[in-house]
mmCIF file of C-alpha atoms and ligand atoms in Angstrom:
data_model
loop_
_atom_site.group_PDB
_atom_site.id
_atom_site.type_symbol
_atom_site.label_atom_id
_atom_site.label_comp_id
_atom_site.label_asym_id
_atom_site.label_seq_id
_atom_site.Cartn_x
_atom_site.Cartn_y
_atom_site.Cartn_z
ATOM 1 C CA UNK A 1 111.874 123.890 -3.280
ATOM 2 C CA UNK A 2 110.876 122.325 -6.831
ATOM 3 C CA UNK A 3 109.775 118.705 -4.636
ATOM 4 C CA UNK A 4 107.708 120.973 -2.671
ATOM 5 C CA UNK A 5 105.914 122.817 -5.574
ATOM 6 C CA UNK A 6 105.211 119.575 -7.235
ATOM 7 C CA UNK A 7 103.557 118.135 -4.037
ATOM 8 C CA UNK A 8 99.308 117.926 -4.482
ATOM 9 C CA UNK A 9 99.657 118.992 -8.299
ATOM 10 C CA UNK A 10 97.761 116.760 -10.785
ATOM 11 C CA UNK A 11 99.217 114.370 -12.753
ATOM 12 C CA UNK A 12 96.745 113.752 -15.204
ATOM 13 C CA UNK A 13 97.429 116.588 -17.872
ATOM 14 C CA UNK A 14 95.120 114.621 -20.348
ATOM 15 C CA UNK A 15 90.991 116.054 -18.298
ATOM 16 C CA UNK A 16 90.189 118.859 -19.935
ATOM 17 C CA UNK A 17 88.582 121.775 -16.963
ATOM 18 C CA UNK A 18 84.766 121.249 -16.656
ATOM 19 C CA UNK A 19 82.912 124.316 -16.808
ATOM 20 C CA UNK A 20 79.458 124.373 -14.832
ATOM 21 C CA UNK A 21 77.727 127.111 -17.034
ATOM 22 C CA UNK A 22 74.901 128.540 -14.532
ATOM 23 C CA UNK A 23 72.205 130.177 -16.730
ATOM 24 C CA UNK A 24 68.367 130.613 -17.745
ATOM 25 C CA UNK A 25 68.850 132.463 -20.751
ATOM 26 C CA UNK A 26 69.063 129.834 -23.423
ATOM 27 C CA UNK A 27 70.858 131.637 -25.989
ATOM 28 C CA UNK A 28 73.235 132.611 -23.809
ATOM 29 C CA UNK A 29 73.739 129.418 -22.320
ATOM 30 C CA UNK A 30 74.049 128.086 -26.504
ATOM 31 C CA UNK A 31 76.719 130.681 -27.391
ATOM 32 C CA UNK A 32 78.735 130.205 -24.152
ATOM 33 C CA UNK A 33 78.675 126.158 -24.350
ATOM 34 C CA UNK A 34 79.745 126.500 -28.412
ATOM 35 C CA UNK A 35 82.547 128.755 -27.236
ATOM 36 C CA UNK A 36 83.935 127.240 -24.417
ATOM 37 C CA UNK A 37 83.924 123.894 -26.039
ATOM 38 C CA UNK A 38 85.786 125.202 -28.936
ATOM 39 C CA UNK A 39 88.370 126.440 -26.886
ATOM 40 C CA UNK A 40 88.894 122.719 -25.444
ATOM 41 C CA UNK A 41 86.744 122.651 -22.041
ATOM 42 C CA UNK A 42 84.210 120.350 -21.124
ATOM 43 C CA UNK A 43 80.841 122.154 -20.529
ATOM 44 C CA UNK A 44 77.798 120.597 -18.066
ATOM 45 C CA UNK A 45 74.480 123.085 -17.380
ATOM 46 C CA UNK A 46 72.205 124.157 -15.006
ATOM 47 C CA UNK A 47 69.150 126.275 -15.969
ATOM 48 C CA UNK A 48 68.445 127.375 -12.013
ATOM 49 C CA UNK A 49 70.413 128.100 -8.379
ATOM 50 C CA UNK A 50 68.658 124.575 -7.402
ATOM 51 C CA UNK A 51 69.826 122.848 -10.780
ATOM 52 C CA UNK A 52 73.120 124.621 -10.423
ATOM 53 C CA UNK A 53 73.723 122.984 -6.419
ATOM 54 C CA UNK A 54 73.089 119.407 -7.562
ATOM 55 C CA UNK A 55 75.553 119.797 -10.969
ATOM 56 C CA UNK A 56 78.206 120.589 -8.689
ATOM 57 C CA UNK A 57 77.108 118.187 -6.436
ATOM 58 C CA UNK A 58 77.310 115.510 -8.891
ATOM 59 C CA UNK A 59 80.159 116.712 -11.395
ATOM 60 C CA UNK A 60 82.575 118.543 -8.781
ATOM 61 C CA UNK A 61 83.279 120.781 -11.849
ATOM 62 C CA UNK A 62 86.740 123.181 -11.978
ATOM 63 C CA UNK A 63 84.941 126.189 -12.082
ATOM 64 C CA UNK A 64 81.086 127.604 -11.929
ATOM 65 C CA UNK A 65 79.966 130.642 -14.620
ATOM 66 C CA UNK A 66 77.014 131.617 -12.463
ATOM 67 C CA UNK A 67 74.618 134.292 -13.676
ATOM 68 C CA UNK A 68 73.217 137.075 -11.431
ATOM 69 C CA UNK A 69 69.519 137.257 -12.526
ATOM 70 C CA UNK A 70 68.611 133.671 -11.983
ATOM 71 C CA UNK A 71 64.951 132.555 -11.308
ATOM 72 C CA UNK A 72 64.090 131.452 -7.670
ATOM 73 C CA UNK A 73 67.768 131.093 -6.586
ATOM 74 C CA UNK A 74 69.160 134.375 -7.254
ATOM 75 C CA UNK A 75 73.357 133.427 -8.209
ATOM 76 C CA UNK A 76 74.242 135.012 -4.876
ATOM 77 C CA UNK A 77 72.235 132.860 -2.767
ATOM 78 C CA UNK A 78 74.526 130.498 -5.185
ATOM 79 C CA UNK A 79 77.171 131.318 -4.537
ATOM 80 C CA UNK A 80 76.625 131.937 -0.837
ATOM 81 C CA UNK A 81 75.564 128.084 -0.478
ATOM 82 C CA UNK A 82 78.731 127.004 -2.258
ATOM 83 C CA UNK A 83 81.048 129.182 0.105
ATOM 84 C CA UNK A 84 79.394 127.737 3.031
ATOM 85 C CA UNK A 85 80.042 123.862 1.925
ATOM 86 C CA UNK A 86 83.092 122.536 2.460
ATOM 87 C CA UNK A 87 83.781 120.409 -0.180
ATOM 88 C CA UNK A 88 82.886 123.525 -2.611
ATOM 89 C CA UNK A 89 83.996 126.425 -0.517
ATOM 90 C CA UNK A 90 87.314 126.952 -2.939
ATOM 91 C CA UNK A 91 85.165 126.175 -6.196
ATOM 92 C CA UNK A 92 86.462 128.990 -8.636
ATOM 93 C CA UNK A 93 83.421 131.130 -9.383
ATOM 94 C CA UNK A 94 82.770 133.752 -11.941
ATOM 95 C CA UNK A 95 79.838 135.688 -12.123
ATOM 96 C CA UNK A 96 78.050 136.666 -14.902
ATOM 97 C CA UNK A 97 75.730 139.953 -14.622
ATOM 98 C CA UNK A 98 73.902 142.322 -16.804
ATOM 99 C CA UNK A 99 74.240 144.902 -13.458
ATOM 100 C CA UNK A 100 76.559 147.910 -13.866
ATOM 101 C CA UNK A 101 76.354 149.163 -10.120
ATOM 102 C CA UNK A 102 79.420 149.190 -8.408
ATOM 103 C CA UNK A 103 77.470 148.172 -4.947
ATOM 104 C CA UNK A 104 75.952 144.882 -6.656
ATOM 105 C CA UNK A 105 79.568 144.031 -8.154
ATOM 106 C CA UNK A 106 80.970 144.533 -4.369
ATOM 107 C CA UNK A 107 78.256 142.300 -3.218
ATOM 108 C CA UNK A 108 79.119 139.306 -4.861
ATOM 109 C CA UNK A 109 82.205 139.677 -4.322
ATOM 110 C CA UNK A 110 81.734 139.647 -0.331
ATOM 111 C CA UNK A 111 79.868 136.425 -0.855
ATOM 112 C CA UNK A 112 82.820 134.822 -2.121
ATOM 113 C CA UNK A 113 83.221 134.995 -6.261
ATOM 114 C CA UNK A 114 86.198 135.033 -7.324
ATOM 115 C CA UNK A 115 85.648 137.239 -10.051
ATOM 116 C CA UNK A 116 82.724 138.896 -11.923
ATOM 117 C CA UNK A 117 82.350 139.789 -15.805
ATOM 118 C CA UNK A 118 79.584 142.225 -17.028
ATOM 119 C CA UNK A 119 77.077 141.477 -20.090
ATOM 120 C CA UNK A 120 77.411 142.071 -22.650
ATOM 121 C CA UNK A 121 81.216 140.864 -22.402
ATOM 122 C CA UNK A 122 83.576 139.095 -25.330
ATOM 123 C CA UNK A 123 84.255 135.517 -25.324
ATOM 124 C CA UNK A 124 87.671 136.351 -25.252
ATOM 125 C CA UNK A 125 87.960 138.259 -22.114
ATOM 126 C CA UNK A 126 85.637 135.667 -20.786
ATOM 127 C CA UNK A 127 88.506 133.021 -21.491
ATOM 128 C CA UNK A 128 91.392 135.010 -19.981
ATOM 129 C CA UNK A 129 89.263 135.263 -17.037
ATOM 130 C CA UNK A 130 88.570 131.815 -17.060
ATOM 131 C CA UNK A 131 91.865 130.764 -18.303
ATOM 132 C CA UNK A 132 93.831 132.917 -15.133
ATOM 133 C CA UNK A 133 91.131 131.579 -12.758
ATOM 134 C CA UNK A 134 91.753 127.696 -13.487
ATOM 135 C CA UNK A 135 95.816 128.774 -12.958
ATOM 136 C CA UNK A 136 95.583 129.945 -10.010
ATOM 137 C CA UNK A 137 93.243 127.635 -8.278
ATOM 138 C CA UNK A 138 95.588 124.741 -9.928
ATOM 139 C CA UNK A 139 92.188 123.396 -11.504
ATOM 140 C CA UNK A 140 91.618 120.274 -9.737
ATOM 141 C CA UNK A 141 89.784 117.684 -11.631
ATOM 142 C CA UNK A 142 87.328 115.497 -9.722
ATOM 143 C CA UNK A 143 88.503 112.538 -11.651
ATOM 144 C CA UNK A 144 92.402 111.338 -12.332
ATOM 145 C CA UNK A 145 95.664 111.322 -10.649
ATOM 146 C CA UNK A 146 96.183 112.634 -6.971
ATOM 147 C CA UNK A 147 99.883 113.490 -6.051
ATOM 148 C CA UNK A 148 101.711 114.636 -2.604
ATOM 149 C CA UNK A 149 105.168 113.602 -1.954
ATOM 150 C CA UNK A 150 105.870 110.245 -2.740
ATOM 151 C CA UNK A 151 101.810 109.312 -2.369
ATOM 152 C CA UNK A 152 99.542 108.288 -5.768
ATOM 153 C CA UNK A 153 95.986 108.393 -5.452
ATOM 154 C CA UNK A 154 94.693 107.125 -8.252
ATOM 155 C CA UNK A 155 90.787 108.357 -8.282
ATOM 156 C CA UNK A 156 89.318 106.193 -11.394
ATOM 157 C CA UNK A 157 90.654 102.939 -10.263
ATOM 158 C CA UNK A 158 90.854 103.751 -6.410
ATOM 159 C CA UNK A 159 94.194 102.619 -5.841
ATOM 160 C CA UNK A 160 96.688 104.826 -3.917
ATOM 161 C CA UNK A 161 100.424 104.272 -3.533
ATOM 162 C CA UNK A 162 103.500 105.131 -1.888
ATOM 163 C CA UNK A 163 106.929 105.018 -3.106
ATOM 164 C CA UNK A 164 105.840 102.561 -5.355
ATOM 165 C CA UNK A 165 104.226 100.179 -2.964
ATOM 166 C CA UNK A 166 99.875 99.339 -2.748
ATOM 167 C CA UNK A 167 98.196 101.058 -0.212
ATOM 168 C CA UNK A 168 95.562 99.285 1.105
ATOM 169 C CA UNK A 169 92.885 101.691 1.836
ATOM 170 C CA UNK A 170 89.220 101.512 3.582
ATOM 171 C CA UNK A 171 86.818 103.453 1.915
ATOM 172 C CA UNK A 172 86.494 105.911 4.100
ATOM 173 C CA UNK A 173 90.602 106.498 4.582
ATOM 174 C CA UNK A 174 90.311 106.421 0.560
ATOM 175 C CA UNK A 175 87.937 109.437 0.905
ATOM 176 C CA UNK A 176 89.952 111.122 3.494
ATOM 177 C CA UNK A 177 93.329 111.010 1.881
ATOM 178 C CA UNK A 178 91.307 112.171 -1.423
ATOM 179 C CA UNK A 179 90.215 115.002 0.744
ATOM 180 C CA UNK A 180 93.722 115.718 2.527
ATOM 181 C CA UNK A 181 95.547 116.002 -1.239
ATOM 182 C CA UNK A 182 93.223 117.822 -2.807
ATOM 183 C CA UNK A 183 93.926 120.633 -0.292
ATOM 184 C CA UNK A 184 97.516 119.967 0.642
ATOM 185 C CA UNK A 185 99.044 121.381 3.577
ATOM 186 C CA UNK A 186 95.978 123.211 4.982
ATOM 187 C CA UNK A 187 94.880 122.595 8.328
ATOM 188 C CA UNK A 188 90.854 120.667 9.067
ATOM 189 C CA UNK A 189 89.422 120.687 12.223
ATOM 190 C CA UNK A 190 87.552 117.539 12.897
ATOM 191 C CA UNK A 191 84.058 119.100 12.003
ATOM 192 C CA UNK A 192 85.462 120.292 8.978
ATOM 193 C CA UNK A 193 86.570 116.682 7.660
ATOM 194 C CA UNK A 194 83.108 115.311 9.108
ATOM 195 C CA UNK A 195 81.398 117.431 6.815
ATOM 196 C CA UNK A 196 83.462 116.685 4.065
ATOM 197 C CA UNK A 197 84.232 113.291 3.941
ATOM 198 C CA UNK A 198 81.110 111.896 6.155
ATOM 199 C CA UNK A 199 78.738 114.219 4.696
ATOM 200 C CA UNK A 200 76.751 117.208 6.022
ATOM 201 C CA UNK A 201 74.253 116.599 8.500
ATOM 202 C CA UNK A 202 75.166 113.256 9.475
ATOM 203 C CA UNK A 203 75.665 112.856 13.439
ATOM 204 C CA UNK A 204 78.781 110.957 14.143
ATOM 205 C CA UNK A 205 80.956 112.058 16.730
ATOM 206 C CA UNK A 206 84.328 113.519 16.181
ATOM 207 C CA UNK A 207 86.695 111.292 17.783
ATOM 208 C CA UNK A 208 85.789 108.822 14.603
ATOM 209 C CA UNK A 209 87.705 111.445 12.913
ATOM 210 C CA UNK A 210 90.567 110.108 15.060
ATOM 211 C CA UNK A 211 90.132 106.315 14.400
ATOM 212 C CA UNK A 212 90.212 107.059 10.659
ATOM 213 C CA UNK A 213 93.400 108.711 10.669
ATOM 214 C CA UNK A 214 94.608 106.317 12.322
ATOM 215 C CA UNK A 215 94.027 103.852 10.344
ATOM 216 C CA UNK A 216 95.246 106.048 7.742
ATOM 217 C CA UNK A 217 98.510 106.725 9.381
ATOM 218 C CA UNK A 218 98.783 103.185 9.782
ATOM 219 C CA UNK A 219 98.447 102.075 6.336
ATOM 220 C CA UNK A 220 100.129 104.687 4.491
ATOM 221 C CA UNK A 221 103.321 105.006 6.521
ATOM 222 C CA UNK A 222 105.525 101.910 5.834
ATOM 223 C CA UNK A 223 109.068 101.125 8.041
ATOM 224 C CA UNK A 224 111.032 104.331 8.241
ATOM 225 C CA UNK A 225 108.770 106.813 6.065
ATOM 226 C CA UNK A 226 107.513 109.586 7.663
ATOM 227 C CA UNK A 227 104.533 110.566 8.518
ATOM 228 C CA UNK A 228 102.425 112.840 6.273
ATOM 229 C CA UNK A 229 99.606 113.712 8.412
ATOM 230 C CA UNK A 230 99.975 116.342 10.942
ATOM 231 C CA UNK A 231 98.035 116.638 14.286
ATOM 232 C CA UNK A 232 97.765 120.120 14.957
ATOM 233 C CA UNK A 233 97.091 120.310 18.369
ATOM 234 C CA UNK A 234 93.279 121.550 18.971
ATOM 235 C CA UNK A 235 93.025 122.483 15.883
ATOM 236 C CA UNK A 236 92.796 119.436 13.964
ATOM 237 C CA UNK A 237 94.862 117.460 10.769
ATOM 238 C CA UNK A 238 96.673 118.727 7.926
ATOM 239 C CA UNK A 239 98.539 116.255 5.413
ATOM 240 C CA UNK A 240 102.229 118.188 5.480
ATOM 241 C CA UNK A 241 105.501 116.525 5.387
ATOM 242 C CA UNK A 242 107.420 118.814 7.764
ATOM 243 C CA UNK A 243 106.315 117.577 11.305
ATOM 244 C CA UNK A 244 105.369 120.589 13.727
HETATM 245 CA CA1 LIG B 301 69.692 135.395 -16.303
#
């Protein structure tokens, strides 16, 4: 049971949890950054919803401190957008709002935060919140170490390795495997992985899906190892080591 609790858990201890702090008060944004750097986290900022989409875009932070009352992007169309994105959709958000109303707090909940804090609030029941978030969504840092099984994925040098032995990976079989670990064990349909791995909006048709892993298979299953990705039968892959 302990292998299998190990399995897709980072092995770079050393990242501290990057913080997208969402916000258009500048204060606020000040205080929070000051705070949550103290307490050992790395902090990046967006001033607006738009601001906020390419951050996370470019960072892939741990978790997003979105604010409710934002200008032109309200933080629920924010959180909406980053629900609906596969690469983001299990981004742990908390929002921020200044809104007492039960209904409102319901509401962005239904679009998919996580969990919700209301101004004014103390930094430290902003950090437990924070703190129990990053626990439970195993905080996975864009950059480091990748592990499932016997398989290394090492993401700063883009090397990956089984048992020991080089993988030789193409780039896009790099960025599927990244994909697979970072969500072990749950099952993709081929649109899914097209979307994140190809990129949204890009026409290319599924069966490549099929070459890749392939390929995949191929390269990361030596003599008499099993293999780790799972065809689930029209329903698409998973990367599992107990063969349906
Ligand atoms: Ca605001």
């Amino acid at each position: 049971m302990s292998e299998i609790r190990a399995m897709g858990e980072i092995a770079s201890g050393a990242l501290k949890p990057l913080v997208l702090v969402v916000e258009d008060e500048a204060a606020l944004l000040t205080m929070l950054r000051y705070n949550l750097e103290k307490q050992g986290f790395r902090v990046e900022e967006a001033a607006d919803g738009e601001e906020a989409m390419t951050r996370i875009a470019e960072t892939m932070p741990d978790l997003v401190l979105l604010d409710w009352m934002l200008p032109m992007m309200s933080g629920i169309e924010v959180c909406r957008q980053i629900r609906r994105r596969t690469m983001t959709r299990e981004l742990p958000v908390i929002m921020l709002t200044a809104r007492t109303e039960e209904q409102d707090t319901v509401r962005g909940l239904n679009v998919g935060a996580d969990d919700y804090i209301t101004k004014p609030f103390s930094m430290a029941a902003l950090l437990a919140r924070i703190r129990a978030l990053l626990r439970r969504s195993g905080a996975v840092p864009a950059k480091g170490e990748l592990r499932f099984g016997d398989i290394t994925l090492d993401l700063a040098q883009h090397r990956t390795s089984r048992n020991g032995r080089a993988v030789h990976l193409g780039p896009t079989e790099f960025r599927l495997l990244e994909f697979l670990m970072q969500h072990p064990r749950r099952v993709f349909s081929r649109e899914e992985l097209l979307d994140a791995v190809w990129g949204q909006g890009i026409h290319v048709e599924p069966r490549t899906v099929d070459v890749h892993i392939r390929r995949l298979r191929r390269a990361i299953n030596g003599a008499g190892e099993r293999d780790v990705v799972r065809t689930v039968r029209a329903a698409g892959y998973a990367l599992d080591t107990e063969q349906a």
